[in-house]
XYZ file of C-alpha atoms in Angstrom:
385
model
C -0.079 -0.049 -0.192
C 1.180 3.416 -0.837
C -0.858 5.076 2.056
C -3.639 4.140 4.682
C -6.799 3.354 3.066
C -9.441 6.060 4.160
C -12.568 4.301 5.496
C -16.084 5.658 6.141
C -18.668 4.071 8.283
C -22.554 4.040 8.236
C -24.056 3.199 11.496
C -22.125 1.750 14.492
C -22.515 4.797 16.572
C -23.441 5.256 20.162
C -24.974 2.109 21.728
C -24.175 0.020 18.918
C -22.238 -3.437 19.383
C -20.705 -4.484 15.985
C -19.651 -0.952 14.920
C -16.748 -0.900 17.626
C -15.805 -4.411 16.568
C -15.566 -3.294 12.811
C -13.338 -0.391 13.887
C -11.059 -2.312 16.119
C -10.714 -4.949 13.213
C -9.968 -2.373 10.559
C -7.411 -0.565 12.790
C -5.452 -3.624 14.011
C -2.799 -3.573 11.194
C -2.415 0.043 10.756
C -3.446 -0.019 7.130
C -6.779 1.691 7.357
C -8.010 4.939 8.939
C -11.458 5.949 9.867
C -11.980 9.507 8.424
C -15.724 10.049 7.920
C -19.178 8.456 8.941
C -22.971 8.711 9.186
C -23.018 6.896 12.517
C -26.723 7.245 13.236
C -29.980 7.949 11.581
C -30.244 10.758 14.043
C -27.944 13.621 12.883
C -26.921 14.790 16.543
C -26.190 11.214 17.623
C -23.926 10.973 14.572
C -22.322 14.160 15.228
C -21.789 13.003 18.844
C -20.559 9.708 17.984
C -18.142 11.143 15.463
C -16.777 13.419 18.278
C -16.047 10.576 20.612
C -14.104 8.899 17.632
C -12.089 12.091 16.855
C -13.719 12.493 13.283
C -13.372 15.991 11.598
C -16.968 17.408 12.462
C -17.100 18.461 8.760
C -17.142 14.713 7.767
C -19.599 13.413 10.574
C -22.789 13.458 8.467
C -26.434 13.655 9.215
C -27.314 10.802 6.636
C -25.586 8.297 4.590
C -27.103 9.939 1.496
C -25.445 13.112 2.386
C -22.165 11.382 3.111
C -21.977 9.668 -0.191
C -22.724 12.643 -2.187
C -20.395 14.959 -0.304
C -17.388 12.485 -0.279
C -17.905 11.719 -3.996
C -17.411 15.659 -4.575
C -14.167 15.718 -2.588
C -10.825 15.466 -4.437
C -9.533 11.834 -5.065
C -6.761 12.461 -2.357
C -9.072 13.056 0.299
C -12.458 11.136 -0.228
C -12.920 7.814 1.483
C -11.685 4.684 -0.296
C -14.431 2.545 1.029
C -17.377 2.430 3.268
C -18.159 -0.116 6.108
C -21.974 -0.840 6.483
C -22.744 -1.897 10.095
C -26.574 -0.963 10.359
C -29.589 -3.331 10.728
C -30.242 -5.688 7.940
C -33.111 -3.450 6.284
C -30.756 -0.727 5.545
C -27.976 -2.799 3.916
C -29.102 -2.740 0.241
C -29.800 0.953 -0.208
C -26.758 2.175 1.627
C -24.516 -0.300 -0.292
C -26.466 0.805 -3.615
C -26.076 4.397 -2.961
C -22.125 4.104 -2.364
C -21.349 1.728 -5.216
C -23.253 3.962 -7.491
C -21.197 7.084 -6.132
C -17.915 5.212 -6.941
C -17.079 3.671 -3.746
C -15.944 0.186 -2.569
C -18.011 -1.490 0.139
C -17.658 -3.719 3.095
C -20.898 -4.703 4.469
C -21.962 -6.768 7.578
C -24.120 -9.924 7.184
C -26.805 -10.812 6.356
C -26.295 -8.902 3.038
C -29.670 -7.723 2.435
C -33.256 -7.963 3.791
C -34.394 -10.247 0.957
C -33.007 -12.455 -1.827
C -34.585 -10.447 -4.429
C -32.565 -7.061 -3.090
C -29.386 -9.397 -3.070
C -29.783 -10.402 -6.631
C -30.082 -6.584 -7.514
C -27.201 -5.699 -5.422
C -25.110 -8.421 -7.352
C -25.922 -6.665 -10.541
C -24.893 -3.255 -9.283
C -21.520 -4.573 -7.783
C -20.904 -6.217 -11.321
C -21.767 -3.016 -13.208
C -19.760 -0.850 -10.863
C -16.503 -2.592 -10.939
C -15.872 -1.903 -7.193
C -14.836 -4.195 -4.571
C -17.672 -5.566 -2.255
C -16.718 -7.731 0.884
C -19.025 -9.238 3.306
C -17.991 -9.810 7.050
C -18.508 -13.433 7.518
C -15.581 -13.216 9.847
C -15.469 -16.617 11.140
C -13.834 -17.443 7.854
C -10.762 -15.316 8.988
C -9.607 -17.706 11.594
C -6.425 -19.361 10.848
C -7.558 -22.868 11.796
C -10.596 -22.632 9.608
C -8.357 -21.712 6.770
C -6.200 -24.822 7.651
C -9.286 -26.901 7.764
C -10.222 -25.551 4.294
C -6.754 -26.407 3.063
C -6.923 -29.967 4.313
C -10.266 -30.565 2.468
C -8.714 -28.986 -0.621
C -5.781 -31.293 -0.346
C -8.198 -34.270 -0.062
C -6.753 -35.183 3.245
C -10.373 -36.243 4.408
C -11.381 -37.911 1.317
C -14.841 -37.564 0.044
C -17.098 -35.616 2.520
C -19.727 -37.750 4.008
C -21.490 -35.604 6.605
C -21.287 -32.217 8.083
C -22.575 -31.184 11.578
C -22.489 -27.509 12.160
C -24.012 -25.730 15.258
C -24.440 -22.173 16.612
C -26.120 -22.204 20.015
C -26.619 -19.000 21.891
C -28.709 -18.249 24.896
C -28.928 -14.468 25.009
C -32.710 -14.379 23.701
C -33.977 -16.682 26.173
C -36.167 -14.084 27.787
C -38.098 -11.199 25.809
C -35.246 -8.748 25.923
C -36.936 -6.880 22.907
C -39.668 -5.713 25.240
C -36.872 -4.332 27.678
C -35.614 -1.694 25.271
C -32.553 -3.693 24.565
C -31.453 -2.242 21.238
C -29.765 -5.445 19.731
C -32.625 -7.616 20.554
C -35.217 -5.159 19.384
C -34.149 -4.947 15.720
C -33.113 -8.590 15.480
C -36.711 -9.809 16.458
C -38.401 -7.211 14.182
C -39.380 -8.455 10.728
C -39.344 -4.953 9.309
C -35.642 -4.589 10.267
C -34.270 -8.208 10.444
C -36.130 -9.492 7.393
C -38.050 -13.011 7.487
C -35.776 -14.800 10.088
C -34.260 -13.820 13.280
C -32.060 -16.882 14.568
C -31.281 -18.318 11.000
C -30.830 -15.085 9.402
C -28.721 -13.754 12.467
C -26.512 -16.757 13.273
C -27.550 -19.606 11.133
C -26.089 -17.943 7.991
C -22.744 -17.950 9.914
C -23.065 -21.812 10.238
C -23.967 -22.405 6.546
C -21.116 -20.070 5.344
C -18.549 -21.898 7.509
C -19.533 -25.279 6.245
C -19.504 -24.075 2.610
C -16.272 -22.117 3.104
C -14.374 -25.180 4.439
C -15.831 -27.950 2.065
C -16.915 -25.845 -1.006
C -19.992 -28.080 -1.026
C -23.537 -26.359 -1.736
C -26.766 -27.217 -0.404
C -29.213 -28.819 -2.969
C -32.221 -29.279 -0.624
C -32.986 -29.019 3.109
C -35.738 -29.757 5.651
C -35.933 -26.817 8.285
C -37.979 -26.885 11.452
C -38.256 -23.330 13.075
C -39.727 -22.717 16.638
C -40.530 -19.483 18.419
C -40.249 -20.284 22.142
C -40.604 -16.768 23.675
C -44.225 -16.045 23.817
C -45.062 -12.829 21.654
C -41.815 -12.888 19.548
C -42.594 -12.391 15.949
C -39.581 -14.475 14.481
C -37.913 -17.754 15.307
C -35.394 -17.889 18.055
C -34.372 -21.657 17.352
C -33.944 -23.454 14.042
C -33.153 -27.237 13.340
C -32.228 -28.181 9.686
C -31.543 -31.267 7.868
C -29.368 -30.712 4.670
C -28.424 -32.444 1.374
C -25.226 -31.393 -0.256
C -24.427 -31.522 -4.037
C -21.907 -34.403 -3.714
C -24.372 -36.551 -1.833
C -23.061 -35.597 1.879
C -25.642 -35.262 4.460
C -25.712 -32.616 6.848
C -27.233 -31.147 10.254
C -27.366 -27.399 10.893
C -28.579 -26.286 14.260
C -28.684 -22.614 15.416
C -30.313 -21.353 18.674
C -30.709 -18.234 20.593
C -32.737 -19.558 23.387
C -30.129 -22.271 24.678
C -29.551 -21.177 28.033
C -25.864 -21.240 29.315
C -24.580 -21.081 25.694
C -22.573 -18.096 24.845
C -21.146 -18.219 21.144
C -20.757 -21.813 20.857
C -20.312 -22.032 16.923
C -18.578 -25.354 16.155
C -18.324 -27.572 13.228
C -17.635 -31.230 12.542
C -16.770 -32.684 9.139
C -16.545 -36.327 8.426
C -14.685 -37.881 5.421
C -13.864 -41.281 4.221
C -10.188 -40.813 5.101
C -10.350 -38.266 8.208
C -12.464 -36.066 9.974
C -12.231 -32.350 11.301
C -13.454 -30.560 14.239
C -13.287 -26.750 15.262
C -14.838 -24.802 18.031
C -14.978 -20.987 17.893
C -14.814 -20.480 21.472
C -11.491 -22.429 21.311
C -10.391 -21.252 17.867
C -6.517 -21.890 18.020
C -6.897 -25.512 17.721
C -8.164 -27.771 14.987
C -8.848 -31.467 15.547
C -8.137 -33.903 12.957
C -9.591 -37.450 13.582
C -8.859 -40.819 11.809
C -10.752 -44.168 11.807
C -7.486 -46.168 12.386
C -4.957 -44.056 14.390
C -4.840 -41.429 17.022
C -6.345 -38.037 16.743
C -4.151 -35.004 15.941
C -4.591 -31.445 17.578
C -3.181 -28.805 15.198
C -2.415 -25.651 16.842
C -2.239 -21.924 15.434
C 1.062 -20.345 14.924
C 3.100 -23.486 14.097
C 5.325 -24.089 11.066
C 3.678 -27.386 10.130
C 0.302 -25.376 8.989
C -0.566 -24.537 5.576
C 0.602 -21.132 4.103
C -3.114 -19.849 4.300
C -3.083 -20.480 8.027
C 0.313 -18.879 8.524
C -0.508 -15.899 6.436
C -3.457 -15.215 8.617
C -1.662 -15.409 11.921
C -0.011 -12.425 13.661
C 1.420 -13.898 16.926
C 3.861 -16.737 17.717
C 2.333 -20.196 18.823
C 1.258 -20.048 22.585
C -0.117 -16.542 22.121
C -3.931 -16.873 21.601
C -5.423 -14.924 18.728
C -9.214 -14.723 18.592
C -12.331 -12.908 17.312
C -10.954 -9.387 16.599
C -7.969 -10.933 14.546
C -10.225 -12.935 12.483
C -12.386 -9.930 11.794
C -9.142 -8.076 10.883
C -8.166 -10.756 8.489
C -11.322 -10.170 6.581
C -10.703 -6.434 6.376
C -7.049 -6.859 5.436
C -7.909 -9.286 2.718
C -10.540 -6.864 1.218
C -8.130 -3.983 1.874
C -5.630 -5.574 -0.742
C -8.425 -5.578 -3.327
C -9.504 -1.994 -2.518
C -5.884 -0.804 -2.615
C -5.577 -2.177 -6.150
C -8.851 -0.746 -7.204
C -8.135 2.680 -5.881
C -4.894 2.921 -7.287
C -5.512 1.162 -10.703
C -3.294 -1.854 -10.132
C -3.889 -5.333 -11.095
C -6.071 -7.120 -8.790
C -4.136 -9.620 -6.654
C -4.715 -13.285 -7.040
C -6.207 -15.800 -4.474
C -8.165 -13.055 -2.662
C -9.741 -14.674 0.371
C -12.574 -12.620 1.881
C -16.460 -13.261 1.492
C -17.860 -11.466 -1.508
C -21.150 -10.645 -3.126
C -21.625 -14.172 -4.250
C -21.392 -15.283 -0.814
C -24.119 -12.667 0.224
C -26.413 -13.982 -2.547
C -25.790 -17.411 -1.409
C -26.589 -16.535 2.194
C -29.910 -14.900 1.373
C -30.994 -17.923 -0.623
C -30.042 -20.152 2.261
C -32.387 -17.966 4.549
C -35.234 -17.950 1.864
C -34.980 -21.634 1.407
C -34.742 -22.429 5.034
C -37.849 -19.960 5.847
C -39.770 -21.565 2.932
C -39.322 -25.063 4.208
C -40.346 -24.317 7.702
C -43.641 -23.248 6.469
C -44.052 -26.230 4.050
C -45.880 -29.343 4.379
C -43.302 -31.127 2.300
C -40.379 -33.035 3.826
C -37.829 -31.394 1.558
C -37.499 -28.019 -0.027
C -35.308 -27.538 -3.018
C -32.670 -24.916 -2.519
C -33.747 -21.585 -3.924
C -31.677 -20.499 -7.079
C -29.021 -17.901 -6.097
């Protein structure tokens, strides 16, 4: 890079959770600088948030439309290089569309849009714009997830037979949305979250993780959605049987009412030769299991790991890395592409970050799962992405 990339942010102001995570991740490697933002739909709160972040008051905007228009009018050596979108789901499409059409690269939180129809429209806009679009499925940024992917690519597991991926949480066991809890309020509101709460919010991470490691796609699924908390408008628990395109079978379980669970995303992949197991709450270890010899525990930071794992590691072995570093790996991979786009350079090879296609697949997964949960038929064909 010739200089730091200039980042703008939409959302993520006072009281927001994920905005601070994005800022920390983007800042971790010293290659990105936050210079502008529309941090809230309320102009006063946006200004106040910008002040707390030491942003020039002239670049703390009252709306994202004002931000896109004003930034686009600035000289090339002053305007932002990309925008990070950290709003609730219902705003993602229009914010991304606005900035792409104004000539800016985009990094967007997941799920990508409110509906599959919006996702397909956004894909067309991205292709027409020629800009970089990255989606923060941050769990793919963990070094040991990348190691798992490399082992599958090198056929160390043989043919994949079964995938079991789980994402249990317990934080929505009570009706927090009725207690003015901001994060619960929008996630359980169909107008802001879309057609799904639990599967849309965390089930998409489980689906994306399985697809990223194995490169297998779902052909059909059978979903059972339940809303356990009385009065809640969307599901808070989902259990899905899955058929994959190589004949493998899968079980995907996501829950936000599993009391005592915190953020227990985990995956087990069973092949003819060997199997893998990885837990997000213990991310520095990858377990490789064999039918005829002792299991191995591979640990982050060691020289025996693949280049993909080592390239996404910052600290020596024995010094734990975790969530922020994985998030930062997504930002840094996207930053390489954005830097090439901004400076008119050839796009680097083997870019490894979730993109517009991952966003469309994620929305197709949500739509298929919602459709299946309401259907009388046992199996529902995967909606075309």
